[in-house]
């Protein structure tokens, strides 16, 4: 895989530093609020595990899986393959996504 990498934009250390900083902000902003942190599967797993370790307030963990793929081709239509099992009405919700390009998946998740 390394031969396919043309350049490294951020080092592992830079990414981990930013994750720690985000964890500190979330910890401060959500103190006493018991947020629910929803990871959008499957690509978010590694980032989610790093991020959740840095959040130092009680929070609930959930996952959902959305997809626009059938096999290796995107249909362009997003569908929920696995939904969360928790009622989020009135809750503080943080959505963690792995890739943000057009914003369509995040908007779909938010609307859902």
PDB file of N, CA and C in Angstrom:
ATOM      1  N   UNK A   1       0.810  -1.184   0.000  1.00  0.00           N
ATOM      2  CA  UNK A   1       0.000   0.000   0.000  1.00  0.00           C
ATOM      3  C   UNK A   1       0.859   1.256   0.000  1.00  0.00           C
ATOM      4  N   UNK A   2       1.993   1.260   0.686  1.00  0.00           N
ATOM      5  CA  UNK A   2       2.834   2.457   0.760  1.00  0.00           C
ATOM      6  C   UNK A   2       3.251   2.964  -0.613  1.00  0.00           C
ATOM      7  N   UNK A   3       3.430   2.067  -1.563  1.00  0.00           N
ATOM      8  CA  UNK A   3       3.841   2.493  -2.897  1.00  0.00           C
ATOM      9  C   UNK A   3       2.753   3.300  -3.604  1.00  0.00           C
ATOM     10  N   UNK A   4       1.495   3.169  -3.136  1.00  0.00           N
ATOM     11  CA  UNK A   4       0.383   3.899  -3.723  1.00  0.00           C
ATOM     12  C   UNK A   4       0.224   5.303  -3.137  1.00  0.00           C
ATOM     13  N   UNK A   5       0.927   5.592  -2.048  1.00  0.00           N
ATOM     14  CA  UNK A   5       0.807   6.893  -1.390  1.00  0.00           C
ATOM     15  C   UNK A   5       1.760   7.877  -2.041  1.00  0.00           C
ATOM     16  N   UNK A   6       1.205   8.949  -2.614  1.00  0.00           N
ATOM     17  CA  UNK A   6       2.027   9.959  -3.271  1.00  0.00           C
ATOM     18  C   UNK A   6       2.612  10.941  -2.265  1.00  0.00           C
ATOM     19  N   UNK A   7       1.829  11.329  -1.269  1.00  0.00           N
ATOM     20  CA  UNK A   7       2.332  12.225  -0.230  1.00  0.00           C
ATOM     21  C   UNK A   7       1.470  12.076   1.015  1.00  0.00           C
ATOM     22  N   UNK A   8       2.050  12.386   2.137  1.00  0.00           N
ATOM     23  CA  UNK A   8       1.343  12.337   3.415  1.00  0.00           C
ATOM     24  C   UNK A   8       0.968  13.764   3.776  1.00  0.00           C
ATOM     25  N   UNK A   9      -0.318  14.012   3.920  1.00  0.00           N
ATOM     26  CA  UNK A   9      -0.801  15.358   4.233  1.00  0.00           C
ATOM     27  C   UNK A   9      -0.689  15.667   5.727  1.00  0.00           C
ATOM     28  N   UNK A  10      -1.010  14.698   6.557  1.00  0.00           N
ATOM     29  CA  UNK A  10      -0.925  14.854   8.006  1.00  0.00           C
ATOM     30  C   UNK A  10      -0.272  13.608   8.589  1.00  0.00           C
ATOM     31  N   UNK A  11       0.647  13.803   9.498  1.00  0.00           N
ATOM     32  CA  UNK A  11       1.299  12.658  10.138  1.00  0.00           C
ATOM     33  C   UNK A  11       0.345  12.043  11.154  1.00  0.00           C
ATOM     34  N   UNK A  12       0.658  10.836  11.567  1.00  0.00           N
ATOM     35  CA  UNK A  12      -0.144  10.176  12.594  1.00  0.00           C
ATOM     36  C   UNK A  12      -0.155  11.013  13.870  1.00  0.00           C
ATOM     37  N   UNK A  13       0.985  11.582  14.209  1.00  0.00           N
ATOM     38  CA  UNK A  13       1.080  12.407  15.415  1.00  0.00           C
ATOM     39  C   UNK A  13       0.193  13.650  15.309  1.00  0.00           C
ATOM     40  N   UNK A  14       0.158  14.282  14.137  1.00  0.00           N
ATOM     41  CA  UNK A  14      -0.693  15.454  13.946  1.00  0.00           C
ATOM     42  C   UNK A  14      -2.169  15.093  14.077  1.00  0.00           C
ATOM     43  N   UNK A  15      -2.533  13.957  13.537  1.00  0.00           N
ATOM     44  CA  UNK A  15      -3.927  13.507  13.628  1.00  0.00           C
ATOM     45  C   UNK A  15      -4.291  13.215  15.079  1.00  0.00           C
ATOM     46  N   UNK A  16      -3.432  12.504  15.791  1.00  0.00           N
ATOM     47  CA  UNK A  16      -3.706  12.173  17.189  1.00  0.00           C
ATOM     48  C   UNK A  16      -3.766  13.425  18.065  1.00  0.00           C
ATOM     49  N   UNK A  17      -2.918  14.396  17.775  1.00  0.00           N
ATOM     50  CA  UNK A  17      -2.964  15.665  18.508  1.00  0.00           C
ATOM     51  C   UNK A  17      -4.308  16.343  18.305  1.00  0.00           C
ATOM     52  N   UNK A  18      -4.778  16.370  17.068  1.00  0.00           N
ATOM     53  CA  UNK A  18      -6.072  17.007  16.772  1.00  0.00           C
ATOM     54  C   UNK A  18      -7.220  16.244  17.415  1.00  0.00           C
ATOM     55  N   UNK A  19      -7.153  14.923  17.431  1.00  0.00           N
ATOM     56  CA  UNK A  19      -8.191  14.120  18.079  1.00  0.00           C
ATOM     57  C   UNK A  19      -8.232  14.447  19.576  1.00  0.00           C
ATOM     58  N   UNK A  20      -7.063  14.572  20.207  1.00  0.00           N
ATOM     59  CA  UNK A  20      -7.016  14.940  21.626  1.00  0.00           C
ATOM     60  C   UNK A  20      -7.637  16.326  21.849  1.00  0.00           C
ATOM     61  N   UNK A  21      -7.303  17.278  20.971  1.00  0.00           N
ATOM     62  CA  UNK A  21      -7.861  18.621  21.082  1.00  0.00           C
ATOM     63  C   UNK A  21      -9.384  18.599  20.938  1.00  0.00           C
ATOM     64  N   UNK A  22      -9.877  17.860  19.966  1.00  0.00           N
ATOM     65  CA  UNK A  22     -11.332  17.748  19.785  1.00  0.00           C
ATOM     66  C   UNK A  22     -11.987  17.108  21.006  1.00  0.00           C
ATOM     67  N   UNK A  23     -11.330  16.092  21.561  1.00  0.00           N
ATOM     68  CA  UNK A  23     -11.837  15.443  22.770  1.00  0.00           C
ATOM     69  C   UNK A  23     -11.945  16.412  23.930  1.00  0.00           C
ATOM     70  N   UNK A  24     -10.963  17.293  24.061  1.00  0.00           N
ATOM     71  CA  UNK A  24     -10.994  18.300  25.121  1.00  0.00           C
ATOM     72  C   UNK A  24     -12.157  19.273  24.917  1.00  0.00           C
ATOM     73  N   UNK A  25     -12.386  19.696  23.688  1.00  0.00           N
ATOM     74  CA  UNK A  25     -13.487  20.617  23.387  1.00  0.00           C
ATOM     75  C   UNK A  25     -14.831  19.940  23.661  1.00  0.00           C
ATOM     76  N   UNK A  26     -14.986  18.718  23.187  1.00  0.00           N
ATOM     77  CA  UNK A  26     -16.238  17.983  23.403  1.00  0.00           C
ATOM     78  C   UNK A  26     -16.465  17.770  24.896  1.00  0.00           C
ATOM     79  N   UNK A  27     -15.421  17.400  25.629  1.00  0.00           N
ATOM     80  CA  UNK A  27     -15.520  17.189  27.071  1.00  0.00           C
ATOM     81  C   UNK A  27     -16.021  18.457  27.758  1.00  0.00           C
ATOM     82  N   UNK A  28     -15.474  19.584  27.377  1.00  0.00           N
ATOM     83  CA  UNK A  28     -15.882  20.863  27.975  1.00  0.00           C
ATOM     84  C   UNK A  28     -17.310  21.229  27.568  1.00  0.00           C
ATOM     85  N   UNK A  29     -17.607  21.134  26.275  1.00  0.00           N
ATOM     86  CA  UNK A  29     -18.910  21.567  25.763  1.00  0.00           C
ATOM     87  C   UNK A  29     -20.067  20.670  26.207  1.00  0.00           C
ATOM     88  N   UNK A  30     -19.798  19.405  26.473  1.00  0.00           N
ATOM     89  CA  UNK A  30     -20.880  18.469  26.778  1.00  0.00           C
ATOM     90  C   UNK A  30     -20.857  17.971  28.219  1.00  0.00           C
ATOM     91  N   UNK A  31     -20.139  18.665  29.088  1.00  0.00           N
ATOM     92  CA  UNK A  31     -20.116  18.298  30.503  1.00  0.00           C
ATOM     93  C   UNK A  31     -21.541  18.348  31.062  1.00  0.00           C
ATOM     94  N   UNK A  32     -21.956  17.272  31.698  1.00  0.00           N
ATOM     95  CA  UNK A  32     -23.281  17.197  32.299  1.00  0.00           C
ATOM     96  C   UNK A  32     -24.429  17.003  31.324  1.00  0.00           C
ATOM     97  N   UNK A  33     -24.134  16.755  30.051  1.00  0.00           N
ATOM     98  CA  UNK A  33     -25.193  16.661  29.038  1.00  0.00           C
ATOM     99  C   UNK A  33     -25.436  15.243  28.521  1.00  0.00           C
ATOM    100  N   UNK A  34     -24.611  14.282  28.898  1.00  0.00           N
ATOM    101  CA  UNK A  34     -24.769  12.887  28.493  1.00  0.00           C
ATOM    102  C   UNK A  34     -25.062  12.746  26.995  1.00  0.00           C
ATOM    103  N   UNK A  35     -24.131  13.178  26.143  1.00  0.00           N
ATOM    104  CA  UNK A  35     -24.382  13.096  24.696  1.00  0.00           C
ATOM    105  C   UNK A  35     -24.405  11.651  24.208  1.00  0.00           C
ATOM    106  N   UNK A  36     -24.994  11.472  23.066  1.00  0.00           N
ATOM    107  CA  UNK A  36     -24.932  10.190  22.381  1.00  0.00           C
ATOM    108  C   UNK A  36     -24.021  10.393  21.173  1.00  0.00           C
ATOM    109  N   UNK A  37     -23.050   9.513  21.025  1.00  0.00           N
ATOM    110  CA  UNK A  37     -22.081   9.613  19.935  1.00  0.00           C
ATOM    111  C   UNK A  37     -22.404   8.506  18.940  1.00  0.00           C
ATOM    112  N   UNK A  38     -22.820   8.917  17.740  1.00  0.00           N
ATOM    113  CA  UNK A  38     -23.220   7.956  16.708  1.00  0.00           C
ATOM    114  C   UNK A  38     -22.113   7.863  15.669  1.00  0.00           C
ATOM    115  N   UNK A  39     -21.594   6.668  15.479  1.00  0.00           N
ATOM    116  CA  UNK A  39     -20.601   6.415  14.443  1.00  0.00           C
ATOM    117  C   UNK A  39     -21.289   5.846  13.215  1.00  0.00           C
ATOM    118  N   UNK A  40     -20.981   6.420  12.066  1.00  0.00           N
ATOM    119  CA  UNK A  40     -21.546   5.931  10.814  1.00  0.00           C
ATOM    120  C   UNK A  40     -20.584   4.904  10.237  1.00  0.00           C
ATOM    121  N   UNK A  41     -21.024   3.667  10.201  1.00  0.00           N
ATOM    122  CA  UNK A  41     -20.196   2.524   9.805  1.00  0.00           C
ATOM    123  C   UNK A  41     -19.967   2.507   8.310  1.00  0.00           C
ATOM    124  N   UNK A  42     -18.993   1.822   7.890  1.00  0.00           N
ATOM    125  CA  UNK A  42     -18.067   1.008   8.645  1.00  0.00           C
ATOM    126  C   UNK A  42     -16.714   1.709   8.790  1.00  0.00           C
ATOM    127  N   UNK A  43     -16.454   2.649   7.930  1.00  0.00           N
ATOM    128  CA  UNK A  43     -15.141   3.274   7.906  1.00  0.00           C
ATOM    129  C   UNK A  43     -14.780   4.088   9.123  1.00  0.00           C
ATOM    130  N   UNK A  44     -15.745   4.441   9.945  1.00  0.00           N
ATOM    131  CA  UNK A  44     -15.475   5.314  11.079  1.00  0.00           C
ATOM    132  C   UNK A  44     -14.874   4.580  12.276  1.00  0.00           C
ATOM    133  N   UNK A  45     -14.814   3.271  12.262  1.00  0.00           N
ATOM    134  CA  UNK A  45     -14.470   2.482  13.439  1.00  0.00           C
ATOM    135  C   UNK A  45     -13.166   2.929  14.105  1.00  0.00           C
ATOM    136  N   UNK A  46     -12.091   3.085  13.372  1.00  0.00           N
ATOM    137  CA  UNK A  46     -10.810   3.445  13.979  1.00  0.00           C
ATOM    138  C   UNK A  46     -10.831   4.870  14.535  1.00  0.00           C
ATOM    139  N   UNK A  47     -11.368   5.808  13.767  1.00  0.00           N
ATOM    140  CA  UNK A  47     -11.481   7.183  14.255  1.00  0.00           C
ATOM    141  C   UNK A  47     -12.394   7.241  15.473  1.00  0.00           C
ATOM    142  N   UNK A  48     -13.498   6.522  15.423  1.00  0.00           N
ATOM    143  CA  UNK A  48     -14.463   6.499  16.528  1.00  0.00           C
ATOM    144  C   UNK A  48     -13.791   6.020  17.812  1.00  0.00           C
ATOM    145  N   UNK A  49     -13.044   4.932  17.712  1.00  0.00           N
ATOM    146  CA  UNK A  49     -12.406   4.400  18.918  1.00  0.00           C
ATOM    147  C   UNK A  49     -11.371   5.374  19.477  1.00  0.00           C
ATOM    148  N   UNK A  50     -10.625   6.052  18.608  1.00  0.00           N
ATOM    149  CA  UNK A  50      -9.669   7.060  19.072  1.00  0.00           C
ATOM    150  C   UNK A  50     -10.399   8.239  19.714  1.00  0.00           C
ATOM    151  N   UNK A  51     -11.460   8.681  19.077  1.00  0.00           N
ATOM    152  CA  UNK A  51     -12.191   9.860  19.551  1.00  0.00           C
ATOM    153  C   UNK A  51     -12.892   9.587  20.870  1.00  0.00           C
ATOM    154  N   UNK A  52     -13.560   8.454  20.974  1.00  0.00           N
ATOM    155  CA  UNK A  52     -14.349   8.162  22.181  1.00  0.00           C
ATOM    156  C   UNK A  52     -13.448   8.058  23.413  1.00  0.00           C
ATOM    157  N   UNK A  53     -12.199   7.631  23.226  1.00  0.00           N
ATOM    158  CA  UNK A  53     -11.245   7.566  24.340  1.00  0.00           C
ATOM    159  C   UNK A  53     -10.881   8.955  24.856  1.00  0.00           C
ATOM    160  N   UNK A  54     -11.026   9.964  24.022  1.00  0.00           N
ATOM    161  CA  UNK A  54     -10.641  11.320  24.398  1.00  0.00           C
ATOM    162  C   UNK A  54     -11.795  12.129  24.985  1.00  0.00           C
ATOM    163  N   UNK A  55     -12.995  11.598  24.927  1.00  0.00           N
ATOM    164  CA  UNK A  55     -14.155  12.277  25.498  1.00  0.00           C
ATOM    165  C   UNK A  55     -14.276  11.829  26.948  1.00  0.00           C
ATOM    166  N   UNK A  56     -14.083  12.759  27.861  1.00  0.00           N
ATOM    167  CA  UNK A  56     -13.994  12.430  29.286  1.00  0.00           C
ATOM    168  C   UNK A  56     -15.277  12.718  30.060  1.00  0.00           C
ATOM    169  N   UNK A  57     -16.395  12.745  29.374  1.00  0.00           N
ATOM    170  CA  UNK A  57     -17.698  12.875  30.030  1.00  0.00           C
ATOM    171  C   UNK A  57     -18.502  11.623  29.701  1.00  0.00           C
ATOM    172  N   UNK A  58     -19.433  11.258  30.582  1.00  0.00           N
ATOM    173  CA  UNK A  58     -20.282  10.110  30.260  1.00  0.00           C
ATOM    174  C   UNK A  58     -21.028  10.364  28.951  1.00  0.00           C
ATOM    175  N   UNK A  59     -21.029   9.359  28.106  1.00  0.00           N
ATOM    176  CA  UNK A  59     -21.755   9.457  26.845  1.00  0.00           C
ATOM    177  C   UNK A  59     -22.201   8.061  26.435  1.00  0.00           C
ATOM    178  N   UNK A  60     -23.199   8.038  25.616  1.00  0.00           N
ATOM    179  CA  UNK A  60     -23.721   6.776  25.106  1.00  0.00           C
ATOM    180  C   UNK A  60     -23.167   6.557  23.705  1.00  0.00           C
ATOM    181  N   UNK A  61     -22.833   5.329  23.402  1.00  0.00           N
ATOM    182  CA  UNK A  61     -22.265   4.995  22.095  1.00  0.00           C
ATOM    183  C   UNK A  61     -23.299   4.262  21.256  1.00  0.00           C
ATOM    184  N   UNK A  62     -23.389   4.662  19.992  1.00  0.00           N
ATOM    185  CA  UNK A  62     -24.293   4.016  19.042  1.00  0.00           C
ATOM    186  C   UNK A  62     -23.636   3.980  17.676  1.00  0.00           C
ATOM    187  N   UNK A  63     -24.141   3.107  16.821  1.00  0.00           N
ATOM    188  CA  UNK A  63     -23.645   2.993  15.451  1.00  0.00           C
ATOM    189  C   UNK A  63     -24.812   2.832  14.497  1.00  0.00           C
ATOM    190  N   UNK A  64     -24.626   3.374  13.320  1.00  0.00           N
ATOM    191  CA  UNK A  64     -25.562   3.099  12.237  1.00  0.00           C
ATOM    192  C   UNK A  64     -24.748   2.861  10.975  1.00  0.00           C
ATOM    193  N   UNK A  65     -25.366   2.227  10.018  1.00  0.00           N
ATOM    194  CA  UNK A  65     -24.691   1.910   8.770  1.00  0.00           C
ATOM    195  C   UNK A  65     -25.569   2.393   7.637  1.00  0.00           C
ATOM    196  N   UNK A  66     -25.032   3.321   6.863  1.00  0.00           N
ATOM    197  CA  UNK A  66     -25.728   3.771   5.664  1.00  0.00           C
ATOM    198  C   UNK A  66     -24.860   3.429   4.463  1.00  0.00           C
ATOM    199  N   UNK A  67     -25.505   3.250   3.347  1.00  0.00           N
ATOM    200  CA  UNK A  67     -24.755   2.866   2.162  1.00  0.00           C
ATOM    201  C   UNK A  67     -25.486   3.308   0.901  1.00  0.00           C
ATOM    202  N   UNK A  68     -24.690   3.566  -0.121  1.00  0.00           N
ATOM    203  CA  UNK A  68     -25.272   3.831  -1.446  1.00  0.00           C
ATOM    204  C   UNK A  68     -24.743   2.805  -2.448  1.00  0.00           C
ATOM    205  N   UNK A  69     -24.093   1.781  -1.921  1.00  0.00           N
ATOM    206  CA  UNK A  69     -23.448   0.807  -2.800  1.00  0.00           C
ATOM    207  C   UNK A  69     -24.239  -0.479  -2.921  1.00  0.00           C
ATOM    208  N   UNK A  70     -24.191  -1.018  -4.124  1.00  0.00           N
ATOM    209  CA  UNK A  70     -24.622  -2.382  -4.399  1.00  0.00           C
ATOM    210  C   UNK A  70     -23.422  -3.035  -5.046  1.00  0.00           C
ATOM    211  N   UNK A  71     -22.787  -3.917  -4.314  1.00  0.00           N
ATOM    212  CA  UNK A  71     -21.519  -4.473  -4.788  1.00  0.00           C
ATOM    213  C   UNK A  71     -20.443  -3.406  -4.706  1.00  0.00           C
ATOM    214  N   UNK A  72     -19.782  -3.139  -5.811  1.00  0.00           N
ATOM    215  CA  UNK A  72     -18.724  -2.128  -5.820  1.00  0.00           C
ATOM    216  C   UNK A  72     -19.153  -0.831  -6.495  1.00  0.00           C
ATOM    217  N   UNK A  73     -20.409  -0.730  -6.894  1.00  0.00           N
ATOM    218  CA  UNK A  73     -20.904   0.450  -7.591  1.00  0.00           C
ATOM    219  C   UNK A  73     -21.889   1.233  -6.727  1.00  0.00           C
ATOM    220  N   UNK A  74     -21.745   2.558  -6.729  1.00  0.00           N
ATOM    221  CA  UNK A  74     -22.665   3.409  -5.997  1.00  0.00           C
ATOM    222  C   UNK A  74     -23.924   3.633  -6.829  1.00  0.00           C
ATOM    223  N   UNK A  75     -25.069   3.505  -6.164  1.00  0.00           N
ATOM    224  CA  UNK A  75     -26.340   3.771  -6.832  1.00  0.00           C
ATOM    225  C   UNK A  75     -26.688   5.252  -6.738  1.00  0.00           C
ATOM    226  N   UNK A  76     -26.024   5.955  -5.823  1.00  0.00           N
ATOM    227  CA  UNK A  76     -26.339   7.356  -5.586  1.00  0.00           C
ATOM    228  C   UNK A  76     -27.488   7.547  -4.613  1.00  0.00           C
ATOM    229  N   UNK A  77     -28.176   6.462  -4.278  1.00  0.00           N
ATOM    230  CA  UNK A  77     -29.290   6.510  -3.328  1.00  0.00           C
ATOM    231  C   UNK A  77     -28.841   5.943  -1.993  1.00  0.00           C
ATOM    232  N   UNK A  78     -28.907   6.759  -0.962  1.00  0.00           N
ATOM    233  CA  UNK A  78     -28.500   6.307   0.364  1.00  0.00           C
ATOM    234  C   UNK A  78     -29.630   5.549   1.042  1.00  0.00           C
ATOM    235  N   UNK A  79     -29.286   4.455   1.689  1.00  0.00           N
ATOM    236  CA  UNK A  79     -30.240   3.664   2.460  1.00  0.00           C
ATOM    237  C   UNK A  79     -29.622   3.316   3.802  1.00  0.00           C
ATOM    238  N   UNK A  80     -30.482   3.187   4.801  1.00  0.00           N
ATOM    239  CA  UNK A  80     -30.035   2.781   6.129  1.00  0.00           C
ATOM    240  C   UNK A  80     -29.984   1.267   6.163  1.00  0.00           C
ATOM    241  N   UNK A  81     -28.807   0.724   6.343  1.00  0.00           N
ATOM    242  CA  UNK A  81     -28.639  -0.733   6.438  1.00  0.00           C
ATOM    243  C   UNK A  81     -28.797  -1.207   7.885  1.00  0.00           C
ATOM    244  N   UNK A  82     -28.395  -0.356   8.828  1.00  0.00           N
ATOM    245  CA  UNK A  82     -28.572  -0.634  10.255  1.00  0.00           C
ATOM    246  C   UNK A  82     -28.802   0.694  10.958  1.00  0.00           C
ATOM    247  N   UNK A  83     -29.888   0.783  11.697  1.00  0.00           N
ATOM    248  CA  UNK A  83     -30.224   2.019  12.391  1.00  0.00           C
ATOM    249  C   UNK A  83     -29.810   1.916  13.860  1.00  0.00           C
ATOM    250  N   UNK A  84     -29.824   3.048  14.539  1.00  0.00           N
ATOM    251  CA  UNK A  84     -29.525   3.059  15.965  1.00  0.00           C
ATOM    252  C   UNK A  84     -30.716   2.470  16.721  1.00  0.00           C
ATOM    253  N   UNK A  85     -30.463   2.056  17.966  1.00  0.00           N
ATOM    254  CA  UNK A  85     -31.510   1.448  18.791  1.00  0.00           C
ATOM    255  C   UNK A  85     -31.944   2.348  19.931  1.00  0.00           C
ATOM    256  N   UNK A  86     -31.495   3.594  19.920  1.00  0.00           N
ATOM    257  CA  UNK A  86     -31.732   4.506  21.028  1.00  0.00           C
ATOM    258  C   UNK A  86     -32.605   5.670  20.579  1.00  0.00           C
ATOM    259  N   UNK A  87     -33.531   6.056  21.435  1.00  0.00           N
ATOM    260  CA  UNK A  87     -34.345   7.239  21.163  1.00  0.00           C
ATOM    261  C   UNK A  87     -33.481   8.467  21.434  1.00  0.00           C
ATOM    262  N   UNK A  88     -33.297   9.303  20.437  1.00  0.00           N
ATOM    263  CA  UNK A  88     -32.430  10.474  20.579  1.00  0.00           C
ATOM    264  C   UNK A  88     -33.220  11.768  20.776  1.00  0.00           C
ATOM    265  N   UNK A  89     -34.515  11.657  20.952  1.00  0.00           N
ATOM    266  CA  UNK A  89     -35.355  12.838  21.148  1.00  0.00           C
ATOM    267  C   UNK A  89     -34.843  13.646  22.337  1.00  0.00           C
ATOM    268  N   UNK A  90     -34.559  14.918  22.093  1.00  0.00           N
ATOM    269  CA  UNK A  90     -34.105  15.815  23.152  1.00  0.00           C
ATOM    270  C   UNK A  90     -32.670  15.607  23.602  1.00  0.00           C
ATOM    271  N   UNK A  91     -31.941  14.738  22.923  1.00  0.00           N
ATOM    272  CA  UNK A  91     -30.553  14.426  23.310  1.00  0.00           C
ATOM    273  C   UNK A  91     -29.564  15.271  22.529  1.00  0.00           C
ATOM    274  N   UNK A  92     -28.384  15.434  23.099  1.00  0.00           N
ATOM    275  CA  UNK A  92     -27.256  16.019  22.377  1.00  0.00           C
ATOM    276  C   UNK A  92     -26.630  14.887  21.580  1.00  0.00           C
ATOM    277  N   UNK A  93     -26.579  15.046  20.251  1.00  0.00           N
ATOM    278  CA  UNK A  93     -26.114  13.981  19.362  1.00  0.00           C
ATOM    279  C   UNK A  93     -24.878  14.440  18.606  1.00  0.00           C
ATOM    280  N   UNK A  94     -23.831  13.643  18.661  1.00  0.00           N
ATOM    281  CA  UNK A  94     -22.617  13.879  17.880  1.00  0.00           C
ATOM    282  C   UNK A  94     -22.530  12.780  16.834  1.00  0.00           C
ATOM    283  N   UNK A  95     -22.402  13.168  15.569  1.00  0.00           N
ATOM    284  CA  UNK A  95     -22.289  12.196  14.483  1.00  0.00           C
ATOM    285  C   UNK A  95     -20.840  12.164  14.028  1.00  0.00           C
ATOM    286  N   UNK A  96     -20.232  10.985  14.077  1.00  0.00           N
ATOM    287  CA  UNK A  96     -18.869  10.810  13.592  1.00  0.00           C
ATOM    288  C   UNK A  96     -18.908  10.065  12.272  1.00  0.00           C
ATOM    289  N   UNK A  97     -18.275  10.624  11.261  1.00  0.00           N
ATOM    290  CA  UNK A  97     -18.232  10.081   9.903  1.00  0.00           C
ATOM    291  C   UNK A  97     -16.777   9.897   9.518  1.00  0.00           C
ATOM    292  N   UNK A  98     -16.511   8.972   8.630  1.00  0.00           N
ATOM    293  CA  UNK A  98     -15.122   8.730   8.228  1.00  0.00           C
ATOM    294  C   UNK A  98     -14.678   9.599   7.059  1.00  0.00           C
ATOM    295  N   UNK A  99     -15.507   9.783   6.077  1.00  0.00           N
ATOM    296  CA  UNK A  99     -15.136  10.555   4.888  1.00  0.00           C
ATOM    297  C   UNK A  99     -16.197  11.609   4.654  1.00  0.00           C
ATOM    298  N   UNK A 100     -15.752  12.833   4.461  1.00  0.00           N
ATOM    299  CA  UNK A 100     -16.678  13.928   4.162  1.00  0.00           C
ATOM    300  C   UNK A 100     -16.277  14.493   2.816  1.00  0.00           C
ATOM    301  N   UNK A 101     -17.078  14.220   1.784  1.00  0.00           N
ATOM    302  CA  UNK A 101     -16.762  14.773   0.464  1.00  0.00           C
ATOM    303  C   UNK A 101     -17.872  15.723   0.029  1.00  0.00           C
ATOM    304  N   UNK A 102     -18.983  15.222  -0.400  1.00  0.00           N
ATOM    305  CA  UNK A 102     -20.069  16.093  -0.856  1.00  0.00           C
ATOM    306  C   UNK A 102     -20.951  16.554   0.300  1.00  0.00           C
ATOM    307  N   UNK A 103     -20.923  15.830   1.412  1.00  0.00           N
ATOM    308  CA  UNK A 103     -21.806  16.139   2.528  1.00  0.00           C
ATOM    309  C   UNK A 103     -23.150  15.454   2.432  1.00  0.00           C
ATOM    310  N   UNK A 104     -23.398  14.740   1.346  1.00  0.00           N
ATOM    311  CA  UNK A 104     -24.689  14.078   1.162  1.00  0.00           C
ATOM    312  C   UNK A 104     -24.977  13.037   2.243  1.00  0.00           C
ATOM    313  N   UNK A 105     -23.973  12.225   2.576  1.00  0.00           N
ATOM    314  CA  UNK A 105     -24.187  11.177   3.580  1.00  0.00           C
ATOM    315  C   UNK A 105     -24.447  11.785   4.951  1.00  0.00           C
ATOM    316  N   UNK A 106     -23.720  12.828   5.297  1.00  0.00           N
ATOM    317  CA  UNK A 106     -23.933  13.479   6.589  1.00  0.00           C
ATOM    318  C   UNK A 106     -25.322  14.131   6.645  1.00  0.00           C
ATOM    319  N   UNK A 107     -25.719  14.789   5.584  1.00  0.00           N
ATOM    320  CA  UNK A 107     -27.049  15.407   5.549  1.00  0.00           C
ATOM    321  C   UNK A 107     -28.139  14.335   5.645  1.00  0.00           C
ATOM    322  N   UNK A 108     -27.946  13.224   4.930  1.00  0.00           N
ATOM    323  CA  UNK A 108     -28.902  12.126   4.988  1.00  0.00           C
ATOM    324  C   UNK A 108     -29.003  11.605   6.424  1.00  0.00           C
ATOM    325  N   UNK A 109     -27.855  11.408   7.065  1.00  0.00           N
ATOM    326  CA  UNK A 109     -27.830  10.908   8.447  1.00  0.00           C
ATOM    327  C   UNK A 109     -28.526  11.883   9.375  1.00  0.00           C
ATOM    328  N   UNK A 110     -28.212  13.148   9.238  1.00  0.00           N
ATOM    329  CA  UNK A 110     -28.820  14.193  10.064  1.00  0.00           C
ATOM    330  C   UNK A 110     -30.343  14.199   9.892  1.00  0.00           C
ATOM    331  N   UNK A 111     -30.805  14.178   8.655  1.00  0.00           N
ATOM    332  CA  UNK A 111     -32.234  14.207   8.375  1.00  0.00           C
ATOM    333  C   UNK A 111     -32.937  12.954   8.895  1.00  0.00           C
ATOM    334  N   UNK A 112     -32.256  11.827   8.805  1.00  0.00           N
ATOM    335  CA  UNK A 112     -32.839  10.559   9.234  1.00  0.00           C
ATOM    336  C   UNK A 112     -33.035  10.562  10.747  1.00  0.00           C
TER     337      UNK A 112
END
